[in-house]
Short mmCIF file of C-alpha atoms in Angstrom, two decimals:
data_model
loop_
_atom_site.label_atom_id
_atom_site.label_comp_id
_atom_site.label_asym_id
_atom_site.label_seq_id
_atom_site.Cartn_x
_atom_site.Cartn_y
_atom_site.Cartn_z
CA UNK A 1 92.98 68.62 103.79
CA UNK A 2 90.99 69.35 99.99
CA UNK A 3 93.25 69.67 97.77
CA UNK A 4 92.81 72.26 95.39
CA UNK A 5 95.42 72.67 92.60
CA UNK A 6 95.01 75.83 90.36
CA UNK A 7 96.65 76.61 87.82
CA UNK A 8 99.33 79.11 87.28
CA UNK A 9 100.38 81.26 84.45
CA UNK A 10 103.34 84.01 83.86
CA UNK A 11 102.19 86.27 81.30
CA UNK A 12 105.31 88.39 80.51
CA UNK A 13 106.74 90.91 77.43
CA UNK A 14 110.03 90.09 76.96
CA UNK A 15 112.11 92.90 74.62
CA UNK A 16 111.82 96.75 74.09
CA UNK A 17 108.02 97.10 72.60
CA UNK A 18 105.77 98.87 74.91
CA UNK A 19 102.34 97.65 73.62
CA UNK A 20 100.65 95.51 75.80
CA UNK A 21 97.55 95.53 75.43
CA UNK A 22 97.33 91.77 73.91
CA UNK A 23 98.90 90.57 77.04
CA UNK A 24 96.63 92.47 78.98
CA UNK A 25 93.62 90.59 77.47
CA UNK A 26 95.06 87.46 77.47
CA UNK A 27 95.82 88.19 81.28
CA UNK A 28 92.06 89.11 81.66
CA UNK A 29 90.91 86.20 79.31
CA UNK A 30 92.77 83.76 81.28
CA UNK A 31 91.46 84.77 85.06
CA UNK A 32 88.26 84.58 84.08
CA UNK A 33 88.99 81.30 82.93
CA UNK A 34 89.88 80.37 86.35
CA UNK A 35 93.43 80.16 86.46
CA UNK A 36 95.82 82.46 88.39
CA UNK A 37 97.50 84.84 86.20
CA UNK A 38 101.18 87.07 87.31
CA UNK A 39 101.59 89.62 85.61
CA UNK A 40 104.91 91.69 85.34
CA UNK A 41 104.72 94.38 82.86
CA UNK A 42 106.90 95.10 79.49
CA UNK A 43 110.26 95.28 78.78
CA UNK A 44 111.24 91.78 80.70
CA UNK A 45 114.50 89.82 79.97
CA UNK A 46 114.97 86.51 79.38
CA UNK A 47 116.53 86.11 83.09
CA UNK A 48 113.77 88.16 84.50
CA UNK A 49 110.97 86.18 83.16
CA UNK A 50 112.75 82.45 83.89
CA UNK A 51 113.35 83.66 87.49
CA UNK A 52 109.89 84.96 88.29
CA UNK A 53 108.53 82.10 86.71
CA UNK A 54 110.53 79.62 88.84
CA UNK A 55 109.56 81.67 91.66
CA UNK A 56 106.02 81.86 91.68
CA UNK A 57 106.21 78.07 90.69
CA UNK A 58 104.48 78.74 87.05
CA UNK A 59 103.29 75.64 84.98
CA UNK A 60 102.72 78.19 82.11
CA UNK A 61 104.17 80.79 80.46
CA UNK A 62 103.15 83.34 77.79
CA UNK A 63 105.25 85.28 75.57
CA UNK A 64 103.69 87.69 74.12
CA UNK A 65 105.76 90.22 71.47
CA UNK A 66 105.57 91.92 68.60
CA UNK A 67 109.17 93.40 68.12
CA UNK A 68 110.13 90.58 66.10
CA UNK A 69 112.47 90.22 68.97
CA UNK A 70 111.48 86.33 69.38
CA UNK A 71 114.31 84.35 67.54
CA UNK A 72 116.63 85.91 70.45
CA UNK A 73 114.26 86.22 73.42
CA UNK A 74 112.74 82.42 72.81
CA UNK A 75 115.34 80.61 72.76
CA UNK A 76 117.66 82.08 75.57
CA UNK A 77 114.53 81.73 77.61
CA UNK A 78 114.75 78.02 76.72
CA UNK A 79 118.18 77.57 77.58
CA UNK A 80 117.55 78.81 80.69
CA UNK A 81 114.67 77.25 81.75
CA UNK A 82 116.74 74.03 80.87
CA UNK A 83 120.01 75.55 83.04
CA UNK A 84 117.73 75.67 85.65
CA UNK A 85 115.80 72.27 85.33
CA UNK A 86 112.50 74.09 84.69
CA UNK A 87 112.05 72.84 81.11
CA UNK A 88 108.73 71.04 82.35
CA UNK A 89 107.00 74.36 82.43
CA UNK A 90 105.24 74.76 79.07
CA UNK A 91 106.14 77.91 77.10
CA UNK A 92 103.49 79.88 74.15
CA UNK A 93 103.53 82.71 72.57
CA UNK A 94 101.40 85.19 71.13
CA UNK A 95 101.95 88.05 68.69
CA UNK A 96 103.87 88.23 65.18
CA UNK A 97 105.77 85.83 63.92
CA UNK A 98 107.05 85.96 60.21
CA UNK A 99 105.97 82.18 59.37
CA UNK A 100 108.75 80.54 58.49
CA UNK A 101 110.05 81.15 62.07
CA UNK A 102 107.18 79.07 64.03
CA UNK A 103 108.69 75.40 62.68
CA UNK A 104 111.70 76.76 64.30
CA UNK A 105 110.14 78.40 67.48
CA UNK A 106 108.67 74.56 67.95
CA UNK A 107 111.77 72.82 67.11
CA UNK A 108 113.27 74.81 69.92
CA UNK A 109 110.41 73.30 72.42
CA UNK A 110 107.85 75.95 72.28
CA UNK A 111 104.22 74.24 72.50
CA UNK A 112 102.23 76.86 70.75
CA UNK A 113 102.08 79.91 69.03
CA UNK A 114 99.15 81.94 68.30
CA UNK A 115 98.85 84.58 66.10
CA UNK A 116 96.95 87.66 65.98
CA UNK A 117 93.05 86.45 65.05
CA UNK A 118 93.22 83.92 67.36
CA UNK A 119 89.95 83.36 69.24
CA UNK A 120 90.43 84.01 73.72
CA UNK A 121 88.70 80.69 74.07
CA UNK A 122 90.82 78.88 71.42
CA UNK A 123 93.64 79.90 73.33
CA UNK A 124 92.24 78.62 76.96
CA UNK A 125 90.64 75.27 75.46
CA UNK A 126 94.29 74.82 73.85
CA UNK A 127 95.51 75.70 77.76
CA UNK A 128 93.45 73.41 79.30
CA UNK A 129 94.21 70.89 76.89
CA UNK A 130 97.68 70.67 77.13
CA UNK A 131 98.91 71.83 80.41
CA UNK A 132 98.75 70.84 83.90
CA UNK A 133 99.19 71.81 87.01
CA UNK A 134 102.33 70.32 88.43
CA UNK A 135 102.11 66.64 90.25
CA UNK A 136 102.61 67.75 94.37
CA UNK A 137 105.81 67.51 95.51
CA UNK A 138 105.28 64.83 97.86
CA UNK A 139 102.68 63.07 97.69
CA UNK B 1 118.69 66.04 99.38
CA UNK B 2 115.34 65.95 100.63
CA UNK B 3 112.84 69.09 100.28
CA UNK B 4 113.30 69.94 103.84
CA UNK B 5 117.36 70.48 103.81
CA UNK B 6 116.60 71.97 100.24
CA UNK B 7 114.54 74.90 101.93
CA UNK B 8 116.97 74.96 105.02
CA UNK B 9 119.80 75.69 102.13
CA UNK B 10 117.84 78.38 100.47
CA UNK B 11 117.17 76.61 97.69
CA UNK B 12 115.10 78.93 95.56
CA UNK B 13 112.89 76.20 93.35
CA UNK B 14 112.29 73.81 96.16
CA UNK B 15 111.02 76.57 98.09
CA UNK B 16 108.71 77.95 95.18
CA UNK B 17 107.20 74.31 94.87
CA UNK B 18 106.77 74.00 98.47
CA UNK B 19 105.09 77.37 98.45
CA UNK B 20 102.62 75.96 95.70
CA UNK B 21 101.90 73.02 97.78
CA UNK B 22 101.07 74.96 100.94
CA UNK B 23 98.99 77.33 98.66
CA UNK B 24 97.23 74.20 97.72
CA UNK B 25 96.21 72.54 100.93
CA UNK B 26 97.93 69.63 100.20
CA UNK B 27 98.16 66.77 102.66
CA UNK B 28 101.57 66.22 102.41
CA UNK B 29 102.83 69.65 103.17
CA UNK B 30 102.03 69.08 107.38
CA UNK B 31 105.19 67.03 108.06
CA UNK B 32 107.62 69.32 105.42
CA UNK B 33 106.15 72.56 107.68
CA UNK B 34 106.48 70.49 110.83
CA UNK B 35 110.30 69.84 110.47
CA UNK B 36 110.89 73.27 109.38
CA UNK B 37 109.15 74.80 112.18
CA UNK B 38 112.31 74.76 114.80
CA UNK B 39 113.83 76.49 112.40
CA UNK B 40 111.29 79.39 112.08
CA UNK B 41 111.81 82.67 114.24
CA UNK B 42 114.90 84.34 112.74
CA UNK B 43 113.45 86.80 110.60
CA UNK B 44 112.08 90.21 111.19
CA UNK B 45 107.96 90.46 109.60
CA UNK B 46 106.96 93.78 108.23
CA UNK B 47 103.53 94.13 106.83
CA UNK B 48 101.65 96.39 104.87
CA UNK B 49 97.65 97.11 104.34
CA UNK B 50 96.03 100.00 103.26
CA UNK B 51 93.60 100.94 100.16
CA UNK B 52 94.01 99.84 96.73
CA UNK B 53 96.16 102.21 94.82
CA UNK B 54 98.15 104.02 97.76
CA UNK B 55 101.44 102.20 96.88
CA UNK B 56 101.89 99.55 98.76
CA UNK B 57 103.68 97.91 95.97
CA UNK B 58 105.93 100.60 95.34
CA UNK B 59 106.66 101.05 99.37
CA UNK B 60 107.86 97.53 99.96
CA UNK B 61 109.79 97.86 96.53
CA UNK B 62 112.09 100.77 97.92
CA UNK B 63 112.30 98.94 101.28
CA UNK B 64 113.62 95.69 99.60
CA UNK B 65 116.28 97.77 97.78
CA UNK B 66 116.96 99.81 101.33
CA UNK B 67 117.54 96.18 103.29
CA UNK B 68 119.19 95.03 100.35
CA UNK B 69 122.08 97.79 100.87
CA UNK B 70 122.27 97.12 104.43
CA UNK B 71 123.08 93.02 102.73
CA UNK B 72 119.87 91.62 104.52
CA UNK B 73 117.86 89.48 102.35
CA UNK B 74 114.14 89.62 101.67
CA UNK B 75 111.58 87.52 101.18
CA UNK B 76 108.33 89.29 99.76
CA UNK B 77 104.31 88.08 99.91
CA UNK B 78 102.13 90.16 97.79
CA UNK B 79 98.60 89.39 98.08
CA UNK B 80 96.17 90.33 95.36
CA UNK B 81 92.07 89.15 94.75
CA UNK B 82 90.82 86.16 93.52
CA UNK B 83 87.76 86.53 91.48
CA UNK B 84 84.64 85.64 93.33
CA UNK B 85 83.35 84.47 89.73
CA UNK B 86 85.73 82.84 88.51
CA UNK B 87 88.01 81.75 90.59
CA UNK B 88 91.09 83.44 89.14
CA UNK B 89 92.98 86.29 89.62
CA UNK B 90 95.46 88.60 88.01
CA UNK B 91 98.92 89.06 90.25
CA UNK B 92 100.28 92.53 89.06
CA UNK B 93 102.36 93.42 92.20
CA UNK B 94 105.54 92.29 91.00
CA UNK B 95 105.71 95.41 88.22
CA UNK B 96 106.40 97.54 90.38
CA UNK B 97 109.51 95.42 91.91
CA UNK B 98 110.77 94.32 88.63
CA UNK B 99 114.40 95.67 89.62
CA UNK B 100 114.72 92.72 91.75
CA UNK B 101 113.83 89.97 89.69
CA UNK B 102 117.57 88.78 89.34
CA UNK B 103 118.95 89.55 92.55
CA UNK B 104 119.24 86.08 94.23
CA UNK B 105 119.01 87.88 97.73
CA UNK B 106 115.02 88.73 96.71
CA UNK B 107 112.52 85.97 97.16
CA UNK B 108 108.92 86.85 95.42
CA UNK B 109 105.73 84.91 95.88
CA UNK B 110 102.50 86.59 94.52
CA UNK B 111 99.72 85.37 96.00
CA UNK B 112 95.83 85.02 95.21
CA UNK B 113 93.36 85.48 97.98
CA UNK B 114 90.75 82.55 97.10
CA UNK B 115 87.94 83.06 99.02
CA UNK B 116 89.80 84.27 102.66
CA UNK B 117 89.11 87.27 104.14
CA UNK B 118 90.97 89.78 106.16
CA UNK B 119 93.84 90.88 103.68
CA UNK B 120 96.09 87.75 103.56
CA UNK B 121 95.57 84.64 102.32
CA UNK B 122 95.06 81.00 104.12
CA UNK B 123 98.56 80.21 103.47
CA UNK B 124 100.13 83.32 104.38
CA UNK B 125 101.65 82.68 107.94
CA UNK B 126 102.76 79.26 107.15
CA UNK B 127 104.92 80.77 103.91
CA UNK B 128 106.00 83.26 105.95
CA UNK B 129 107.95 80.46 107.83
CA UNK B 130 108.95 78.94 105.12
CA UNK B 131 110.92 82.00 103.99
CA UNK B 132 112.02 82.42 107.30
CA UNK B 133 113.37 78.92 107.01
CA UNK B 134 114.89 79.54 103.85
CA UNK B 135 117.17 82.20 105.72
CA UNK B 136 115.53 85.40 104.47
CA UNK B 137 116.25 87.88 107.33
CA UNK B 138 113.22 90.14 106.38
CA UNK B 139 110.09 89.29 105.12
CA UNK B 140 107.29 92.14 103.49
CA UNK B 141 104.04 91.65 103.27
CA UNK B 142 101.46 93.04 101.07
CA UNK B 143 97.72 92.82 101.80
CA UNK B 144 95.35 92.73 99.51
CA UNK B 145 94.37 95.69 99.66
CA UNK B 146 90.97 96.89 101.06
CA UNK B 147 91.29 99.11 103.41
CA UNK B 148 88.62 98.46 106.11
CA UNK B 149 88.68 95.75 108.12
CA UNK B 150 91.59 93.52 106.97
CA UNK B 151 93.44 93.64 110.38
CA UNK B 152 94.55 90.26 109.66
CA UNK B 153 98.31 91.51 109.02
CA UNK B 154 98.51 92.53 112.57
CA UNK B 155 98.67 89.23 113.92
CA UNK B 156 101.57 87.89 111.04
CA UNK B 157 103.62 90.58 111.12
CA UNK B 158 105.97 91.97 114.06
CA UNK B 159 105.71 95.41 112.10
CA UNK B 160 102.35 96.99 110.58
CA UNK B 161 102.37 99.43 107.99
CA UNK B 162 99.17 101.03 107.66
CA UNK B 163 99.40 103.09 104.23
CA UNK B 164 97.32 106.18 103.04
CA UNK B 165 97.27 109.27 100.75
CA UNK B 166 96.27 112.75 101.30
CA UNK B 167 92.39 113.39 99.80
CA UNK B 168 91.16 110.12 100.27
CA UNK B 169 88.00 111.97 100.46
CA UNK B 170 86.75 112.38 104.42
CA UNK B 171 90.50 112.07 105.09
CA UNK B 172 90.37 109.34 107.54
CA UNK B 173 87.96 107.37 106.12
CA UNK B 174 90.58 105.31 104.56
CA UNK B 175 92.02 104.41 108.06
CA UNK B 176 88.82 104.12 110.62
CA UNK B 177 88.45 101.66 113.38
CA UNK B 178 89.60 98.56 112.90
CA UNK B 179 92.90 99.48 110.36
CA UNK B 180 93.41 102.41 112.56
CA UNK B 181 94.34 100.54 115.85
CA UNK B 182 96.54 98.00 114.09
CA UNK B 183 99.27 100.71 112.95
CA UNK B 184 103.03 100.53 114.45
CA UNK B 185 103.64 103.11 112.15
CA UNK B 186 101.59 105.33 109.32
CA UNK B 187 102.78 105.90 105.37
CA UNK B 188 101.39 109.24 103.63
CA UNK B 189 102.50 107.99 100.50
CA UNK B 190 102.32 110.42 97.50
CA UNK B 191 102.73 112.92 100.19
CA UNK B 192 103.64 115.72 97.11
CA UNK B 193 100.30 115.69 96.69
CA UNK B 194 97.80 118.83 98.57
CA UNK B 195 96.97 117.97 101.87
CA UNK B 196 99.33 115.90 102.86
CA UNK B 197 100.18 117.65 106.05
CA UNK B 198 96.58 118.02 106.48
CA UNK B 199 96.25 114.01 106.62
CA UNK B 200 99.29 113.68 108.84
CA UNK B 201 97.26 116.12 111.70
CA UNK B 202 94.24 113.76 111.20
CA UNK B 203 96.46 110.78 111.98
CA UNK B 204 98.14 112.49 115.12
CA UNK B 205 94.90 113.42 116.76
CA UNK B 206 93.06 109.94 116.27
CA UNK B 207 96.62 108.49 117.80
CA UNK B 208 96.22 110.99 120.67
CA UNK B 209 92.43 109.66 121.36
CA UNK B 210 93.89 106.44 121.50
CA UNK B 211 96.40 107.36 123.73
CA UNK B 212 95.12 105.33 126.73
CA UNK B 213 94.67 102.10 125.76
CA UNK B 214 98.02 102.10 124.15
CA UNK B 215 99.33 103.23 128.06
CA UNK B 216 97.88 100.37 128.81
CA UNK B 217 98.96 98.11 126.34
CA UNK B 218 102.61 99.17 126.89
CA UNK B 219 102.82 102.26 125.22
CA UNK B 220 103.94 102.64 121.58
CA UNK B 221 103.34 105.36 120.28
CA UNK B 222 102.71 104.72 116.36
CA UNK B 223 104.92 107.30 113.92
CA UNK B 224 103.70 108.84 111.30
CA UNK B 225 105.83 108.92 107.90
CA UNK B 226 105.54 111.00 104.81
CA UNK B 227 106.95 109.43 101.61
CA UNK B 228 106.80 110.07 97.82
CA UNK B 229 107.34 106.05 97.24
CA UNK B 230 107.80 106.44 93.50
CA UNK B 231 111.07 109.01 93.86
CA UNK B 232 112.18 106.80 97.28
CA UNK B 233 111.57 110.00 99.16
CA UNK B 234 110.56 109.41 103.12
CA UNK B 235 112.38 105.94 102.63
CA UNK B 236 115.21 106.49 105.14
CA UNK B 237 112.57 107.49 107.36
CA UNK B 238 109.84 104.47 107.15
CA UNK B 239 113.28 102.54 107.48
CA UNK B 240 114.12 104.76 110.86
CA UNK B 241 110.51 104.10 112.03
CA UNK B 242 110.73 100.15 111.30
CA UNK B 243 114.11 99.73 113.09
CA UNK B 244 112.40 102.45 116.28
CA UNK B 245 109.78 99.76 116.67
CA UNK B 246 111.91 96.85 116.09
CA UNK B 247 113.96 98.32 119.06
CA UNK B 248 110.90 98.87 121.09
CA UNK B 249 109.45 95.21 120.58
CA UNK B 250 112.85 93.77 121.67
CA UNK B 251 113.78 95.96 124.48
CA UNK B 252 111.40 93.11 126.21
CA UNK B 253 111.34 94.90 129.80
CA UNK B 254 107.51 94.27 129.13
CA UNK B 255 107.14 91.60 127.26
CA UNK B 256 106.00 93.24 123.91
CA UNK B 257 107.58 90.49 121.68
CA UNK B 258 106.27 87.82 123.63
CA UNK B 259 102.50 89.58 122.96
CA UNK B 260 103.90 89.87 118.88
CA UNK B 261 104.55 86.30 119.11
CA UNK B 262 102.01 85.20 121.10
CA UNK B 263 98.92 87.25 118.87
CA UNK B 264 100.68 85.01 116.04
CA UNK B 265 100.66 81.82 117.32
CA UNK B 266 96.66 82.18 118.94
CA UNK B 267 96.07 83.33 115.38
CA UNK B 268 97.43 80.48 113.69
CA UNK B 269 96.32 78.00 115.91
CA UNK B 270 92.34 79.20 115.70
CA UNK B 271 92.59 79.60 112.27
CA UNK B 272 94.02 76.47 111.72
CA UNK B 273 91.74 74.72 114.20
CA UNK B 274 88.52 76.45 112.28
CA UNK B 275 89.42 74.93 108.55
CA UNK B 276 90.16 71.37 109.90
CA UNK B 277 87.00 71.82 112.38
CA UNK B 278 84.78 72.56 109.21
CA UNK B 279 86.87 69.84 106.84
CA UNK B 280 86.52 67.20 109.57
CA UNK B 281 82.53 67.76 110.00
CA UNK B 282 82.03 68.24 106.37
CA UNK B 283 84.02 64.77 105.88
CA UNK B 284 82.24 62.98 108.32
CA UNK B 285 78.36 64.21 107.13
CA UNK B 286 80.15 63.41 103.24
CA UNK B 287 80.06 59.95 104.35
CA UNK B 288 76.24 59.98 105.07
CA UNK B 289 75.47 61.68 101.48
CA UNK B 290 75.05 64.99 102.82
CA UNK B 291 76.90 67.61 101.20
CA UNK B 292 77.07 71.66 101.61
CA UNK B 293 74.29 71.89 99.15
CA UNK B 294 71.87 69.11 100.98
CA UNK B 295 71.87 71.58 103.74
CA UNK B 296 71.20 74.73 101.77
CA UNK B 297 69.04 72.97 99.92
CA UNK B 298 67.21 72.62 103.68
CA UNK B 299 67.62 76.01 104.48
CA UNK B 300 66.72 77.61 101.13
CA UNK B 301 63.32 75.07 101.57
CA UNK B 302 62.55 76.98 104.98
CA UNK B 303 62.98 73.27 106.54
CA UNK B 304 65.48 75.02 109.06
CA UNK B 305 67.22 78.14 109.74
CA UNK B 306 71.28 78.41 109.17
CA UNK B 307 71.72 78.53 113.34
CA UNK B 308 69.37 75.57 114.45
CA UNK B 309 70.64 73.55 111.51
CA UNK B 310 74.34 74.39 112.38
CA UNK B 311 73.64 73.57 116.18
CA UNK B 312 72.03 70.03 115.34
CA UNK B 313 74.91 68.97 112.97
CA UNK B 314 76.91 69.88 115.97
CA UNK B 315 75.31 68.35 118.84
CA UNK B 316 75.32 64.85 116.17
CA UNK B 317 78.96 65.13 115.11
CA UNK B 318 80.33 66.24 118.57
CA UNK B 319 79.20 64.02 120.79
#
């Protein structure tokens, strides 16, 4: 058998804002890169987004928000991606951040965060850069 | 514990991974499937196919949520496009599901097409035992999507589901040969809509012209459901219809599980023997330098044509 490993991103809005439209690009921006992209709509908690990324076996995932909702949302979603052994999958986000809160949004083990002005293919060379897809169970 | 009784235990991470690997092709995967196999068989397979846009999504949400009550579990395959440029794909089934993200009795795989044809994916039946495996007692399945000759479902799933709307233009152009033979049962989804009931007529009388084959075949007759997925209206119904058929397949005075089963197994088996076939050959002429394009290379040259070129690779690699 060919192995062909592809790799998959979560793209998911965690908190109460409605607006989209960013992750909608970035969704757009990163199948045409080649990689496969779920998608699950706004208003996601931080248990909704670890479990679907856990089950659709994720090596990525993208926060994107711009409630200002972050300095919760981010870091449960790191605790439980650790609760459940899943800290290998790389976290990002994308939206607004007041600045002094990125050191701190890295300290807490998230890779990247882009801001608004941040070029599509800046953000899939810095994907392809730095993530992965997983090693095969097995093999 | 080993991945094997980690899937046998329901274990919802192992499982995912293992899905990934299957997805994948990879090598290892064969023995993982092969031991999980004998315990494959358990769960019931509904599937779903119909057009872009008629609410498939939305359909096998409300079911989930109906089995869910009855304290079944459910194990769901959504199947969306891969990008024939690209090679990606966006996997937007899940929003409409999102209420059961955190119930640990819903399993939910999205699933990119890449490159197969006829509504599922290469991996789908193998996955489909692998949640079966995991214990899930039902498992939906959601086609891609379009609508006119992916009849592939037919042969995974014990249940089809063909789905339509009312003024999809020449009515029953959505559901013509091909999708309309595979139906156990019909949706009108979004059946508020104006000519609904005209739709459901169109159905009936294309299920009476096919009246006599199906005599032959054993004789179910497929129902015909009107739902308005979004408000769960026509649920109860579809879920009446499922368990009808369900009854009918395992009543078994004439064998019509055993033809389920059987359809499934011929399917896999070709399928499977087609994609090592091709690998093997394409391995073995890989070894003399000659690679896919060498031959279209050939072909595009007007050296050969696709057939004769096909036929002397075979009669040298066959022997």
């Amino acid at each position: 058998m060919k192995q062909e490993r592809r790799l998959r991103i979560l793209i998911a809005k965690p908190g109460l804002d409605g607006h989209d439209r960013g992750a909608r690009v970035i969704a757009r921006a990163f199948r045409d890169a080649g990689f496969e992209v779920v998608y699950t709509g706004c208003h996601q908690t931080p248990e909704q987004i670890v479990s679907t990324a856990i089950q659709e076996d994720v090596d990525m995932v993208g926060l994107s928000i711009l409630s200002g909702a972050h300095t919760y949302s981010f870091p449960r979603i790191m605790e439980l991606l650790r609760e459940n052994q899943a800290q290998d999958i790389t976290v990002i986000g994308g939206g607004i951040f007041p600045l002094e809160d990125i050191p701190k949004l890295k300290s807490i083990g998230i890779k990247e965060i882009f801001e608004p002005g941040a070029k599509l293919q800046e953000i899939i060379g810095w994907v392809r850069a730095n993530v992965k897809p997983r090693r095969a169970l097995t093999a | 514990m080993n991945i094997i009784d980690q899937v046998l235990a329901g274990e919802v991470r192992a499982t995912a991974r293992l899905l990934r690997d299957i997805d994948d092709q990879v090598e290892s995967v064969q023995s993982i499937l092969k031991a999980l196999y004998p315990h494959t068989g358990r769960a019931y397979v509904v599937g779903f196919t119909g057009s872009p846009g008629v609410g498939k999504s939305t359909l096998v949400d409300q079911l989930a949520l109906k089995y869910r009550r009855e304290d079944k579990t459910v194990g769901i395959l959504a199947v969306d496009p891969t990008s024939p440029f690209s090679g990606g794909a966006i996997l937007g089934d899940r929003i409409r599901m999102q209420r059961h993200f955190l119930d640990s009795g819903v399993f939910i795989r999205s699933l990119a097409t890449r490159g197969h044809f006829g509504g599922l994916t290469r991996s789908t039946n193998d996955m489909i035992n692998v949640l079966d495996a995991m214990g899930k007692d039902v498992i939906l399945v959601e086609t891609v999507g379009v609508g006119q000759d992916e009849v592939e479902i037919a042969h995974s799933a014990h249940t089809t589901i063909v789905v339509t709307i009312p003024g999809m233009g020449d009515e029953i152009q959505a559901i013509k040969a091909g999708i309309m033979e595979i139906g156990s049962i019909f949706v009108v989804n979004k059946a508020d809509r104006e000519g609904s009931r005209k739709t459901v007529r169109e159905i009936r009388n294309l299920i009476d012209l096919g009246m006599r084959r199906r005599e032959e075949n054993g004789g179910w007759e497929p129902l015909i459901v009107e739902t308005e997925a979004v408000k769960g209206r026509g649920i109860e119904e579809l879920h009446q219809a499922i368990e009808k058929h369900k009854t009918y397949l395992f009543s078994n005075d004439k064998g019509q599980l055993d033809d389920v089963l059987r359809k499934r197994a011929t399917n896999q088996l070709v399928e499977t023997l087609k994609d090592e076939a091709f690998k093997t050959i394409m391995a073995r002429l890989q070894v003399r330098g000659v690679t896919i394009e060498t031959l279209v290379q050939k072909v595009l040259e007007k050296e050969t044509d696709p057939s004769s070129l096909v036929q002397r690779i075979l009669g040298e690699e066959l022997r």
